[in-house]
PDB file of C-alpha atoms in Angstrom:
ATOM      1  CA  UNK A   5       4.232  -3.970 -23.972  1.00  0.00           C
ATOM      2  CA  UNK A   6       0.655  -4.634 -24.991  1.00  0.00           C
ATOM      3  CA  UNK A   7      -2.285  -3.242 -23.052  1.00  0.00           C
ATOM      4  CA  UNK A   8      -3.380  -6.751 -22.115  1.00  0.00           C
ATOM      5  CA  UNK A   9       0.061  -7.566 -20.686  1.00  0.00           C
ATOM      6  CA  UNK A  10       0.065  -4.293 -18.726  1.00  0.00           C
ATOM      7  CA  UNK A  11      -3.330  -5.114 -17.217  1.00  0.00           C
ATOM      8  CA  UNK A  12      -2.249  -8.649 -16.257  1.00  0.00           C
ATOM      9  CA  UNK A  13       0.960  -7.441 -14.604  1.00  0.00           C
ATOM     10  CA  UNK A  14      -1.003  -4.669 -12.868  1.00  0.00           C
ATOM     11  CA  UNK A  15      -3.513  -7.147 -11.461  1.00  0.00           C
ATOM     12  CA  UNK A  16      -0.804  -9.586 -10.340  1.00  0.00           C
ATOM     13  CA  UNK A  17       0.945  -6.754  -8.493  1.00  0.00           C
ATOM     14  CA  UNK A  18      -2.399  -5.666  -7.044  1.00  0.00           C
ATOM     15  CA  UNK A  19      -2.960  -9.177  -5.704  1.00  0.00           C
ATOM     16  CA  UNK A  20       0.484  -9.312  -4.113  1.00  0.00           C
ATOM     17  CA  UNK A  21       0.032  -5.873  -2.559  1.00  0.00           C
ATOM     18  CA  UNK A  22      -3.392  -6.874  -1.246  1.00  0.00           C
ATOM     19  CA  UNK A  23      -1.928 -10.010   0.328  1.00  0.00           C
ATOM     20  CA  UNK A  24       0.795  -7.973   2.024  1.00  0.00           C
ATOM     21  CA  UNK A  25      -1.670  -5.465   3.477  1.00  0.00           C
ATOM     22  CA  UNK A  26      -4.230  -8.086   4.500  1.00  0.00           C
ATOM     23  CA  UNK A  27      -1.481 -10.063   6.225  1.00  0.00           C
ATOM     24  CA  UNK A  28      -0.202  -6.954   7.970  1.00  0.00           C
ATOM     25  CA  UNK A  29      -3.674  -5.950   9.147  1.00  0.00           C
ATOM     26  CA  UNK A  30      -4.431  -9.498  10.309  1.00  0.00           C
ATOM     27  CA  UNK A  31      -1.295  -9.576  12.417  1.00  0.00           C
ATOM     28  CA  UNK A  32      -2.186  -6.217  13.943  1.00  0.00           C
ATOM     29  CA  UNK A  33      -5.735  -7.340  14.738  1.00  0.00           C
ATOM     30  CA  UNK A  34      -4.539 -10.679  16.163  1.00  0.00           C
ATOM     31  CA  UNK A  35      -2.304  -8.746  18.543  1.00  0.00           C
ATOM     32  CA  UNK A  36       0.679 -11.070  18.782  1.00  0.00           C
ATOM     33  CA  UNK A  37       3.546 -10.220  21.091  1.00  0.00           C
ATOM     34  CA  UNK A  38       5.808  -9.213  18.202  1.00  0.00           C
ATOM     35  CA  UNK A  39       3.296  -6.677  16.947  1.00  0.00           C
ATOM     36  CA  UNK A  40       2.728  -5.339  20.456  1.00  0.00           C
ATOM     37  CA  UNK A  41       6.441  -4.911  21.118  1.00  0.00           C
ATOM     38  CA  UNK A  42       7.016  -3.165  17.789  1.00  0.00           C
ATOM     39  CA  UNK A  43       4.086  -0.805  18.339  1.00  0.00           C
ATOM     40  CA  UNK A  44       5.172   0.016  21.897  1.00  0.00           C
ATOM     41  CA  UNK A  45       8.652   0.857  20.587  1.00  0.00           C
ATOM     42  CA  UNK A  46       7.008   3.410  18.280  1.00  0.00           C
ATOM     43  CA  UNK A  47       4.781   4.793  21.030  1.00  0.00           C
ATOM     44  CA  UNK A  48       1.508   3.378  19.687  1.00  0.00           C
ATOM     45  CA  UNK A  49      -1.255   1.948  21.857  1.00  0.00           C
ATOM     46  CA  UNK A  50      -3.131  -1.282  21.129  1.00  0.00           C
ATOM     47  CA  UNK A  51      -6.223   0.734  20.160  1.00  0.00           C
ATOM     48  CA  UNK A  52      -4.208   2.800  17.690  1.00  0.00           C
ATOM     49  CA  UNK A  53      -2.778  -0.351  16.115  1.00  0.00           C
ATOM     50  CA  UNK A  54      -6.290  -1.751  15.610  1.00  0.00           C
ATOM     51  CA  UNK A  55      -7.373   1.532  14.007  1.00  0.00           C
ATOM     52  CA  UNK A  56      -4.347   1.384  11.702  1.00  0.00           C
ATOM     53  CA  UNK A  57      -5.292  -2.196  10.766  1.00  0.00           C
ATOM     54  CA  UNK A  58      -8.804  -1.091   9.782  1.00  0.00           C
ATOM     55  CA  UNK A  59      -7.385   1.791   7.729  1.00  0.00           C
ATOM     56  CA  UNK A  60      -5.163  -0.735   5.929  1.00  0.00           C
ATOM     57  CA  UNK A  61      -8.110  -3.026   5.175  1.00  0.00           C
ATOM     58  CA  UNK A  62     -10.355  -0.231   3.920  1.00  0.00           C
ATOM     59  CA  UNK A  63      -7.583   1.259   1.781  1.00  0.00           C
ATOM     60  CA  UNK A  64      -6.660  -2.054   0.185  1.00  0.00           C
ATOM     61  CA  UNK A  65     -10.331  -2.875  -0.449  1.00  0.00           C
ATOM     62  CA  UNK A  66     -10.710   0.430  -2.298  1.00  0.00           C
ATOM     63  CA  UNK A  67      -7.455  -0.277  -4.169  1.00  0.00           C
ATOM     64  CA  UNK A  68      -8.698  -3.664  -5.391  1.00  0.00           C
ATOM     65  CA  UNK A  69     -12.066  -2.477  -6.738  1.00  0.00           C
ATOM     66  CA  UNK A  70     -11.525  -0.989 -10.223  1.00  0.00           C
ATOM     67  CA  UNK A  71     -14.071   1.800  -9.745  1.00  0.00           C
ATOM     68  CA  UNK A  72     -12.393   3.034  -6.544  1.00  0.00           C
ATOM     69  CA  UNK A  73      -8.843   1.975  -7.393  1.00  0.00           C
ATOM     70  CA  UNK A  74      -7.470   5.495  -7.786  1.00  0.00           C
ATOM     71  CA  UNK A  75      -8.814   6.525  -4.384  1.00  0.00           C
ATOM     72  CA  UNK A  76      -7.325   3.352  -2.908  1.00  0.00           C
ATOM     73  CA  UNK A  77      -3.994   4.187  -4.546  1.00  0.00           C
ATOM     74  CA  UNK A  78      -3.956   7.615  -2.923  1.00  0.00           C
ATOM     75  CA  UNK A  79      -4.918   6.212   0.475  1.00  0.00           C
ATOM     76  CA  UNK A  80      -2.243   3.509   0.317  1.00  0.00           C
ATOM     77  CA  UNK A  81       0.331   6.070  -0.809  1.00  0.00           C
ATOM     78  CA  UNK A  82      -0.567   8.319   2.139  1.00  0.00           C
ATOM     79  CA  UNK A  83      -0.508   5.376   4.551  1.00  0.00           C
ATOM     80  CA  UNK A  84       2.891   4.229   3.309  1.00  0.00           C
ATOM     81  CA  UNK A  85       4.220   7.786   3.457  1.00  0.00           C
ATOM     82  CA  UNK A  86       3.263   7.828   7.125  1.00  0.00           C
ATOM     83  CA  UNK A  87       4.904   4.438   7.632  1.00  0.00           C
ATOM     84  CA  UNK A  88       8.112   5.683   6.025  1.00  0.00           C
ATOM     85  CA  UNK A  89       8.107   8.813   8.197  1.00  0.00           C
ATOM     86  CA  UNK A  90       7.489   6.763  11.343  1.00  0.00           C
ATOM     87  CA  UNK A  91      10.313   4.372  10.523  1.00  0.00           C
ATOM     88  CA  UNK A  92      12.662   7.280   9.866  1.00  0.00           C
ATOM     89  CA  UNK A  93      11.642   9.020  13.087  1.00  0.00           C
ATOM     90  CA  UNK A  94      12.388   5.894  15.141  1.00  0.00           C
ATOM     91  CA  UNK A  95      15.580   5.087  13.227  1.00  0.00           C
ATOM     92  CA  UNK A  96      14.265   1.774  11.935  1.00  0.00           C
ATOM     93  CA  UNK A  97      14.791   0.258   8.492  1.00  0.00           C
ATOM     94  CA  UNK A  98      12.386   1.871   6.042  1.00  0.00           C
ATOM     95  CA  UNK A  99      13.087  -0.158   2.904  1.00  0.00           C
ATOM     96  CA  UNK A 100       9.946  -2.328   3.087  1.00  0.00           C
ATOM     97  CA  UNK A 101       7.457   0.578   2.996  1.00  0.00           C
ATOM     98  CA  UNK A 102       9.506   2.320   0.277  1.00  0.00           C
ATOM     99  CA  UNK A 103       9.472  -0.801  -1.906  1.00  0.00           C
ATOM    100  CA  UNK A 104       5.766  -1.369  -1.241  1.00  0.00           C
ATOM    101  CA  UNK A 105       5.081   2.279  -2.117  1.00  0.00           C
ATOM    102  CA  UNK A 106       6.866   1.811  -5.444  1.00  0.00           C
ATOM    103  CA  UNK A 107       4.890  -1.358  -6.169  1.00  0.00           C
ATOM    104  CA  UNK A 108       1.605   0.405  -5.390  1.00  0.00           C
ATOM    105  CA  UNK A 109       2.401   3.147  -7.913  1.00  0.00           C
ATOM    106  CA  UNK A 110       3.626   0.687 -10.557  1.00  0.00           C
ATOM    107  CA  UNK A 111       0.440  -1.366 -10.187  1.00  0.00           C
ATOM    108  CA  UNK A 112      -1.681   1.785 -10.354  1.00  0.00           C
ATOM    109  CA  UNK A 113       0.010   3.051 -13.517  1.00  0.00           C
ATOM    110  CA  UNK A 114      -0.390  -0.351 -15.162  1.00  0.00           C
ATOM    111  CA  UNK A 115      -4.044  -0.673 -14.127  1.00  0.00           C
ATOM    112  CA  UNK A 116      -5.019   2.929 -14.791  1.00  0.00           C
ATOM    113  CA  UNK A 117      -3.380   4.219 -17.998  1.00  0.00           C
ATOM    114  CA  UNK A 118      -4.761   7.709 -17.350  1.00  0.00           C
ATOM    115  CA  UNK A 119      -2.161   8.073 -14.594  1.00  0.00           C
ATOM    116  CA  UNK A 120       0.712   7.768 -17.055  1.00  0.00           C
ATOM    117  CA  UNK A 121      -1.024  10.264 -19.355  1.00  0.00           C
ATOM    118  CA  UNK A 122      -1.436  12.774 -16.523  1.00  0.00           C
ATOM    119  CA  UNK A 123       1.873  12.314 -14.706  1.00  0.00           C
ATOM    120  CA  UNK A 124       4.187  11.466 -17.568  1.00  0.00           C
ATOM    121  CA  UNK A 125       2.438  13.233 -20.427  1.00  0.00           C
ATOM    122  CA  UNK A 126       2.312  10.066 -22.528  1.00  0.00           C
ATOM    123  CA  UNK A 127      -0.477   8.433 -24.451  1.00  0.00           C
ATOM    124  CA  UNK A 128       0.517   4.978 -23.260  1.00  0.00           C
ATOM    125  CA  UNK A 129       2.925   3.472 -20.817  1.00  0.00           C
ATOM    126  CA  UNK A 130       6.230   3.048 -22.635  1.00  0.00           C
TER     127      UNK A 130
END
């Protein structure tokens, strides 16, 4: 796969991930009944949900900007790790955050080739 193709796929994935997080944060900030019921089931207050929404927006903004993309990747990975743990704790399906976590890392490796060099010990993504 050429470097140009890797970058394009990485940016397409980044856009899809950004849309997912922006949509999620918007729903949390809008405070619909579905979001309130789900958060109450997990023991979260309305204020906590709004804080989580802001964390999502800041993390995804850092993820989108090339200069801060690695920091954004780490923040999104930590956020999704917490989401996975919360879903497991409350015996809820955890597939969505796991899949999103995988997509975040795939996009990051495609956008930032230094990640594959550091983690996989390769010169390029295979």
